[in-house]
mmCIF file of C-alpha atoms and ligand atoms in Angstrom:
data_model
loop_
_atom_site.group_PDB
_atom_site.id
_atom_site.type_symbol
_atom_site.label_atom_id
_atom_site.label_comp_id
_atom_site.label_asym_id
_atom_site.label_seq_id
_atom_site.Cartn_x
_atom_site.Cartn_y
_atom_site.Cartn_z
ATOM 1 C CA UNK A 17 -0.591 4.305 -11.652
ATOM 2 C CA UNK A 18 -4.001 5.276 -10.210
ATOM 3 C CA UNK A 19 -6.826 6.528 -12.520
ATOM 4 C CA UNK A 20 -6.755 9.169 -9.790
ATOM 5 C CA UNK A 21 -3.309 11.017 -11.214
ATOM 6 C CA UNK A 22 -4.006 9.872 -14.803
ATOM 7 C CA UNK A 23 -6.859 12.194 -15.240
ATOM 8 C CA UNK A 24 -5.447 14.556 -12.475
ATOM 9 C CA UNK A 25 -4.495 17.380 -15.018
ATOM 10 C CA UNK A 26 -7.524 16.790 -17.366
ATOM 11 C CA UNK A 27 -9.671 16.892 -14.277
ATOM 12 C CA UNK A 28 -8.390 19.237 -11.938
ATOM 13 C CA UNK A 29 -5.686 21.444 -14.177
ATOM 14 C CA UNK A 30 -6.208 24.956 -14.134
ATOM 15 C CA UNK A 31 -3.644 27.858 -15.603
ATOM 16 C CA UNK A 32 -5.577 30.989 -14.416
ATOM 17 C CA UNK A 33 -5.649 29.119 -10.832
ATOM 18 C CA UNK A 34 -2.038 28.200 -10.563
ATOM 19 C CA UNK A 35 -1.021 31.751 -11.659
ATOM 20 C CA UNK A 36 -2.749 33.086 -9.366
ATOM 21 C CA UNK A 37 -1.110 31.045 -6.675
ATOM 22 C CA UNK A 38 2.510 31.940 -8.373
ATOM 23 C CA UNK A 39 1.797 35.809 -8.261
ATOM 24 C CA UNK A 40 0.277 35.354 -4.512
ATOM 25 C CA UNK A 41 3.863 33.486 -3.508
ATOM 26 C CA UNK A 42 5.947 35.859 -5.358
ATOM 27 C CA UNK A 43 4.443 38.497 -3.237
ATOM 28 C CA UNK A 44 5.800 37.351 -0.380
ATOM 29 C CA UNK A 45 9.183 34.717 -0.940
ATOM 30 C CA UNK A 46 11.708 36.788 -2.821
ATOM 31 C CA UNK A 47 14.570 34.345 -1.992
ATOM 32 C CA UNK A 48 15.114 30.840 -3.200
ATOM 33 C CA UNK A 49 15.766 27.974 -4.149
ATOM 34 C CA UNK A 50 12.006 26.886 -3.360
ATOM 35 C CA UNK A 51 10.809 23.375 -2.234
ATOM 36 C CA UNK A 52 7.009 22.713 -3.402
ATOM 37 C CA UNK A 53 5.451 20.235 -1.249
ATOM 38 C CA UNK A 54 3.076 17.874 -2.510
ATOM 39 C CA UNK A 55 3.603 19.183 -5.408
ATOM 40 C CA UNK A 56 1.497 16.845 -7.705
ATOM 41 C CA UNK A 57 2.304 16.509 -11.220
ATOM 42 C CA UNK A 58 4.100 19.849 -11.448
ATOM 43 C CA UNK A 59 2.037 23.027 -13.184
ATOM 44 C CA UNK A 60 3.316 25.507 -10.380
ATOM 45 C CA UNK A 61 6.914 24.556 -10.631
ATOM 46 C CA UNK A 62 6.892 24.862 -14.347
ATOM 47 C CA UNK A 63 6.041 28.392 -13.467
ATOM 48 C CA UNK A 64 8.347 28.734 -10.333
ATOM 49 C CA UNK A 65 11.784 27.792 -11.754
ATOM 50 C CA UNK A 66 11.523 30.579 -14.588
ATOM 51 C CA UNK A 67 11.776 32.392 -11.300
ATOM 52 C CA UNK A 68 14.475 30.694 -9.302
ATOM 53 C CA UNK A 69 15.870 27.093 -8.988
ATOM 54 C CA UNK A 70 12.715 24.780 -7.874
ATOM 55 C CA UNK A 71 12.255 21.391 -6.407
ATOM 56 C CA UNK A 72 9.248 19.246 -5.868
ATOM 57 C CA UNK A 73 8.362 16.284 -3.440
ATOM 58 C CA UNK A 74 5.522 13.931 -3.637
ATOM 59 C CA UNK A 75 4.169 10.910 -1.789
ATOM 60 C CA UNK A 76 3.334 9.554 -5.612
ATOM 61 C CA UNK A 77 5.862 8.715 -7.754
ATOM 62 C CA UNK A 78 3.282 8.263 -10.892
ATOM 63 C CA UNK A 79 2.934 12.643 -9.870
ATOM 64 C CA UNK A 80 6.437 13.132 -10.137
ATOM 65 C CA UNK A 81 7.362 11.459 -13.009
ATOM 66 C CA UNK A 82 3.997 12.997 -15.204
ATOM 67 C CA UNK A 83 5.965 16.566 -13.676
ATOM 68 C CA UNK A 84 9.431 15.482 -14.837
ATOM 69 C CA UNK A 85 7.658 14.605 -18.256
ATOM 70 C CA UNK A 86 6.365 17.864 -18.530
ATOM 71 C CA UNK A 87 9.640 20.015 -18.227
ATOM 72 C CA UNK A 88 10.432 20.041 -14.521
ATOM 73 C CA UNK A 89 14.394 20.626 -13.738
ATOM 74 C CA UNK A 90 14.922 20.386 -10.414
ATOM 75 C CA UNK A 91 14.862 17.374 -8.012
ATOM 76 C CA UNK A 92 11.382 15.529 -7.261
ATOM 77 C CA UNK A 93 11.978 13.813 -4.539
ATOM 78 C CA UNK A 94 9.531 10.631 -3.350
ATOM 79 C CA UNK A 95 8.921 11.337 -0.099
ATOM 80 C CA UNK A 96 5.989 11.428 2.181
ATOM 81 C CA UNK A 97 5.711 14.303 3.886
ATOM 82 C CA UNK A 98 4.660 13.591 7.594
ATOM 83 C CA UNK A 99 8.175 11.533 7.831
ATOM 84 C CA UNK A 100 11.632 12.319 8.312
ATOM 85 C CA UNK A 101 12.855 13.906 5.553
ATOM 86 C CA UNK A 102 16.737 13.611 4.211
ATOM 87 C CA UNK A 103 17.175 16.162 2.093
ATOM 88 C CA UNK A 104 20.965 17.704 0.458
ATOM 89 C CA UNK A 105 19.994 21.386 1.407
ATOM 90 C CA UNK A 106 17.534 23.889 2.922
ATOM 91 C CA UNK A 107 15.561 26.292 1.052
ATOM 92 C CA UNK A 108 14.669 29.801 1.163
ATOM 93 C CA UNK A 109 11.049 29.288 0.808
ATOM 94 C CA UNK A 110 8.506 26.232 1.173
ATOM 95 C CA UNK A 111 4.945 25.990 -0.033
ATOM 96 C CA UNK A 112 2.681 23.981 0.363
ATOM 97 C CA UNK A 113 -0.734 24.389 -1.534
ATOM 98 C CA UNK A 114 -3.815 23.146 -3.474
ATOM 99 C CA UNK A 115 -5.192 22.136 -0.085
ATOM 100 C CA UNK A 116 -2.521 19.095 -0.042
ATOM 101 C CA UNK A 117 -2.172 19.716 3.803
ATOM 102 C CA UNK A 118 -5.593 18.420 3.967
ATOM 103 C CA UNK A 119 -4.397 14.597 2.706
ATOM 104 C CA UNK A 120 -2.646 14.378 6.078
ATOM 105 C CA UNK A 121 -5.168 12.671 8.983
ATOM 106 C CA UNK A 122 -4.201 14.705 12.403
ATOM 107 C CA UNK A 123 -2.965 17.516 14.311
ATOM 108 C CA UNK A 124 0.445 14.816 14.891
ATOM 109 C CA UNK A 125 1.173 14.639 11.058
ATOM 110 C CA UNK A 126 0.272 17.997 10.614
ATOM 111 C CA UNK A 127 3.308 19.298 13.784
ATOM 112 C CA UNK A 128 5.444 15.998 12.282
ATOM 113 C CA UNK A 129 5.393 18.083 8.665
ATOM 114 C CA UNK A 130 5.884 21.054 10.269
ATOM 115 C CA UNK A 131 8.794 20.378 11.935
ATOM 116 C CA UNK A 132 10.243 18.765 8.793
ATOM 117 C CA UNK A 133 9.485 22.377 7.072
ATOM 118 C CA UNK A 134 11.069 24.232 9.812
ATOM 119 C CA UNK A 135 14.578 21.981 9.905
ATOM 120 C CA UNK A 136 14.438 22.555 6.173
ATOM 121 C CA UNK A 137 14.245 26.291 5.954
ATOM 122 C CA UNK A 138 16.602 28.967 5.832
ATOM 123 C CA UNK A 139 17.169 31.367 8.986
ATOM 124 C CA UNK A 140 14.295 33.770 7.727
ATOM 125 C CA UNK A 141 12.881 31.968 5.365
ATOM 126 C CA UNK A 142 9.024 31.576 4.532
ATOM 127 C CA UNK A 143 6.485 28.981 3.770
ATOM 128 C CA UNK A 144 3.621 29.165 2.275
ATOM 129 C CA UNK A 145 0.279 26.606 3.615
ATOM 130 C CA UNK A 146 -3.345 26.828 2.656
ATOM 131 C CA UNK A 147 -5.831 24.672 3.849
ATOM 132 C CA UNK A 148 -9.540 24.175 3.743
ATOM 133 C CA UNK A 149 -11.979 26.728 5.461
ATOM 134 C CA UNK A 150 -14.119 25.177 8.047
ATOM 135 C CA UNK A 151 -16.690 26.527 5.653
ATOM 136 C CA UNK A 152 -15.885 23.505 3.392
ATOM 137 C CA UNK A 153 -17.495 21.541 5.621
ATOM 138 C CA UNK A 154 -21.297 22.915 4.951
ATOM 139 C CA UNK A 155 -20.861 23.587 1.589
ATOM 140 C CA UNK A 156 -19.928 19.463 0.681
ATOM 141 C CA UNK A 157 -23.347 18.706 3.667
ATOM 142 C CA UNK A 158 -25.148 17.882 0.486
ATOM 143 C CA UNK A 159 -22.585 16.318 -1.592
ATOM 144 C CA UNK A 160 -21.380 18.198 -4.787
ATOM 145 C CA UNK A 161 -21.104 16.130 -8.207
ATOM 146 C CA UNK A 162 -19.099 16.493 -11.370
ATOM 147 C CA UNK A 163 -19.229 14.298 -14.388
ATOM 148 C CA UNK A 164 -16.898 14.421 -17.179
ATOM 149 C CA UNK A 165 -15.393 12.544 -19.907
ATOM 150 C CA UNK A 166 -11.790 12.153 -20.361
ATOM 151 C CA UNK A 167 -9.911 10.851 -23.336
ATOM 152 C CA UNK A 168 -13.775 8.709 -23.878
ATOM 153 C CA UNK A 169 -13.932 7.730 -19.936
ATOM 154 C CA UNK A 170 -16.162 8.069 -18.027
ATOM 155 C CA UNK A 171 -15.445 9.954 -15.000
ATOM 156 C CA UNK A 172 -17.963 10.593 -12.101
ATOM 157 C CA UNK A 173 -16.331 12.503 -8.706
ATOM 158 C CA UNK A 174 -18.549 13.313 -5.949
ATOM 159 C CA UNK A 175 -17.693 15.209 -2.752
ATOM 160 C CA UNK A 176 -18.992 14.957 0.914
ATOM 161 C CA UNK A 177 -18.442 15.723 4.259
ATOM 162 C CA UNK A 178 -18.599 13.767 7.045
ATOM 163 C CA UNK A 179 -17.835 14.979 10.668
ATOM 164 C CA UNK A 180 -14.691 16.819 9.745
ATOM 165 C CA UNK A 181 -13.735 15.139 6.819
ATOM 166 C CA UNK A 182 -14.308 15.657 3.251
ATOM 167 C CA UNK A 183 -14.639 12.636 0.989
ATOM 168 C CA UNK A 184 -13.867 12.305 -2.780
ATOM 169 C CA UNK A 185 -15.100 9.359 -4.644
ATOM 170 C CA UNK A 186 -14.038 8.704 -8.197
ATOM 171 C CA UNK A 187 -15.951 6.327 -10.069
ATOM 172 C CA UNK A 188 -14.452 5.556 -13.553
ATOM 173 C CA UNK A 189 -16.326 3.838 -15.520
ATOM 174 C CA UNK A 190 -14.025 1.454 -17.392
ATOM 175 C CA UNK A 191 -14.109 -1.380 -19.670
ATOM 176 C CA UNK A 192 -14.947 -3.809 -16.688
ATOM 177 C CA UNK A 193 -19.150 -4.407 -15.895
ATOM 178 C CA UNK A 194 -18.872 -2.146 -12.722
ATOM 179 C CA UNK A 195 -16.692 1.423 -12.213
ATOM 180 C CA UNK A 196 -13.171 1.574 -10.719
ATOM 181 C CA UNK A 197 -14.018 3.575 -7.933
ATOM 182 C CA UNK A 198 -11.092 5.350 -5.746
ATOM 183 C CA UNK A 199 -11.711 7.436 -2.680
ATOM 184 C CA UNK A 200 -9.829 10.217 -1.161
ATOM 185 C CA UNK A 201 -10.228 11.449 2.326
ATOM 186 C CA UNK A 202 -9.512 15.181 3.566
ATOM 187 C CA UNK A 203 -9.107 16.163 7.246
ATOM 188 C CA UNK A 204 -10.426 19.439 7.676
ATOM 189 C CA UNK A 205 -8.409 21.060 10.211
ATOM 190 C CA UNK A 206 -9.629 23.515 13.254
ATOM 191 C CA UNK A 207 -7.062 27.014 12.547
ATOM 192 C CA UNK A 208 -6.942 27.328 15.894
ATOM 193 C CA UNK A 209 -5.331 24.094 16.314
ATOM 194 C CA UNK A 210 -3.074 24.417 13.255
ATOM 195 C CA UNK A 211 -2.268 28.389 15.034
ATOM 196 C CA UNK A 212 -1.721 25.975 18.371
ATOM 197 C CA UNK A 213 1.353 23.865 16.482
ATOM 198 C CA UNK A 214 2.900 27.096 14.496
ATOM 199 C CA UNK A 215 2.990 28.582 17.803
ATOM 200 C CA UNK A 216 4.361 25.466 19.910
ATOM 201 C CA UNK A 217 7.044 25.325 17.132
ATOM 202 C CA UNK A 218 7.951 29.323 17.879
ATOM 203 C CA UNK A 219 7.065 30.327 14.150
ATOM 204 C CA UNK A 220 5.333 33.287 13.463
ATOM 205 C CA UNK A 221 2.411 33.663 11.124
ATOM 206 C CA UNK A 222 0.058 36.010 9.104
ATOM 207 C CA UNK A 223 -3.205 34.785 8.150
ATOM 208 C CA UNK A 224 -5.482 35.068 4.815
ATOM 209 C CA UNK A 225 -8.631 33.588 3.490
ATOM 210 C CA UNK A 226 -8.902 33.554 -0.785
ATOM 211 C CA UNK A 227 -5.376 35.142 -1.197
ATOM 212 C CA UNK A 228 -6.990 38.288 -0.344
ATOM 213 C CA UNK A 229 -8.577 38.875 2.603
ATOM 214 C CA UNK A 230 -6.989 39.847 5.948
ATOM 215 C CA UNK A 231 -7.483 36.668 8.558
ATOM 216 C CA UNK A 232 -10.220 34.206 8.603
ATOM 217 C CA UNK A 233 -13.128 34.990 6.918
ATOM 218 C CA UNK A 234 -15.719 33.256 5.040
ATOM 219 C CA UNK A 235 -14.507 31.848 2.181
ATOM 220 C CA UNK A 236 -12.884 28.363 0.780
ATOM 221 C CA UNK A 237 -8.769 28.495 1.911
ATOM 222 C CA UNK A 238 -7.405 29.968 4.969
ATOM 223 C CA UNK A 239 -3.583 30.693 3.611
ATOM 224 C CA UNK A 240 -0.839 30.473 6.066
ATOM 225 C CA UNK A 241 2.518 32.766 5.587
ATOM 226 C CA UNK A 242 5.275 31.480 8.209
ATOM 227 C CA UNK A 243 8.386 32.860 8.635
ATOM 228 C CA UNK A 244 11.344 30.554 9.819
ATOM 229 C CA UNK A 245 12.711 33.385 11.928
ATOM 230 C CA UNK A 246 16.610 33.694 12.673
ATOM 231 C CA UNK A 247 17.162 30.458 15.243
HETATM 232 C C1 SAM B 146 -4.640 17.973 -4.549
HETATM 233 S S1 SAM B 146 -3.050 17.407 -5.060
HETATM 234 C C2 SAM B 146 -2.268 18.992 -5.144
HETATM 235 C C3 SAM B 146 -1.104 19.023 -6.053
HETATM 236 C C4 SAM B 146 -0.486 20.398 -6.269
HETATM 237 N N1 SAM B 146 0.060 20.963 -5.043
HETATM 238 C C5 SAM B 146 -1.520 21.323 -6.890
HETATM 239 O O1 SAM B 146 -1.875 22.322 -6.246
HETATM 240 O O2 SAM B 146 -1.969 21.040 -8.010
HETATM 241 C C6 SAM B 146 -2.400 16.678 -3.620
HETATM 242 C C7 SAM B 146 -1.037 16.038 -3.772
HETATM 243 O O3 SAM B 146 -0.608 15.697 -2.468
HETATM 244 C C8 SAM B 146 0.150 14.496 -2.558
HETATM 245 N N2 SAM B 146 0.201 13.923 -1.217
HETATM 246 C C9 SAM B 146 -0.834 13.419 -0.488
HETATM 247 N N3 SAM B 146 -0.388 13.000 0.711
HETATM 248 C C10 SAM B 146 0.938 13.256 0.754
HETATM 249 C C11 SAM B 146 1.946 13.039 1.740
HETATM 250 N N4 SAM B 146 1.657 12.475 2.908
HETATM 251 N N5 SAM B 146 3.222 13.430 1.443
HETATM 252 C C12 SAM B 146 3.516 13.995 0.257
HETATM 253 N N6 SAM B 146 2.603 14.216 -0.717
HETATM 254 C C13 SAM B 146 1.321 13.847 -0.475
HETATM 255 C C14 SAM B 146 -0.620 13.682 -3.562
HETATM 256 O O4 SAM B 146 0.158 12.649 -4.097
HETATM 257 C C15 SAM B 146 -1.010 14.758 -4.582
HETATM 258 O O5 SAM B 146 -0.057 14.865 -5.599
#
């Protein structure tokens, strides 16, 4: 198991944050069962199955099984995103959030998930994407730095960006003379290519930045609600 998804909850868990992405998907997918895509090590389907039968899937089975450990009933499936999937059945609603979309490195992974989404949905059902703001990209210029200790380690994680990439480096500072270190890369995608695939793949979209504000604007997620349509 990385150090990365060991201190993933400690680090990065947040119960006002995932609420409010529950309430903002409940606004808009009334009909389930739901499939959460990279869905990590499981706080928003904790909250989504009190509302209708949930499943997750994850690239990283150490994510899944810290989920399943914490009360998670549906399937978690091991699968990485970008490929074929082969699932047992479709689902009224797909979401994908937390800026996961960002782990995947092109425009082709990003149409080769999408197209694994559509063939996956319902005939009118919806799924829910947010992604990075472009803004992300200045903000990180000068690197941002958080320090923490976790269970009595040491935990250093800086962010920067580079061209259109955002880079994490952990550093955890271990019983070893020099840190672990583990390093994440985020694409940071154009929306007007990510508008360019929705719209190749004939699926219609409305656009928000911050949950609450009508189409791009400045601000740290662009969200994404796509509707599967009746074909
Ligand atoms: C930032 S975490 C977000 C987790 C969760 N959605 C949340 O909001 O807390 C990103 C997750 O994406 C998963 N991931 C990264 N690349 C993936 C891929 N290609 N397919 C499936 N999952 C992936 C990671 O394993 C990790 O659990």
């Amino acid at each position: 198991m990385s150090y990365t998804s060991k201190i993933y909850d400690a680090f990065f868990g947040d119960k006002e944050g995932t609420v409010q992405y529950l309430d903002f998907i409940l606004r808009y997918l009334k009909k389930g069962p739901i499939l959460d895509c990279a869905c990590g090590s499981g706080d928003l389907l904790l909250m989504l199955q009190e509302e209708m039968p949930a499943d997750g899937l994850d690239l990283d089975k150490s994510m899944l099984e810290i989920a399943r450990s914490k009360g998670v009933k549906g399937k978690l499936i091991q699968q990485d995103m970008k490929e074929e999937w082969n699932l047992t059945n479709k689902y009224g609603g797909i979401v994908c959030i937390g800026d996961s979309l960002n782990y995947l490195n092109s425009l082709e992974e990003v149409e080769s998930f999408l197209i694994q989404v559509k063939k996956y949905l319902i005939p009118q059902g919806i799924f829910i994407l947010d992604m990075h703001s472009l803004d992300r990209l200045s903000e990180f210029e000068e690197g941002y730095l958080e320090e923490a200790y976790i269970d009595d380690l040491e935990v250093s994680w800086q962010v920067t960006s580079y061209q259109n990439q955002l880079h994490h480096q952990f550093l955890f500072y271990d019983i070893e003379e020099y840190p672990t270190i583990e390093h994440i890369v985020q694409t940071v995608f154009n929306p007007k290519d990510i508008e360019n695939i929705l719209n190749k793949l004939s699926l219609k979209f409305t656009v928000k930045t911050d949950f609450d504000k009508e189409g791009y604007q400045k601000g740290e997620k662009y969200f994404y609600i796509i509707e599967r349509g009746d074909l």
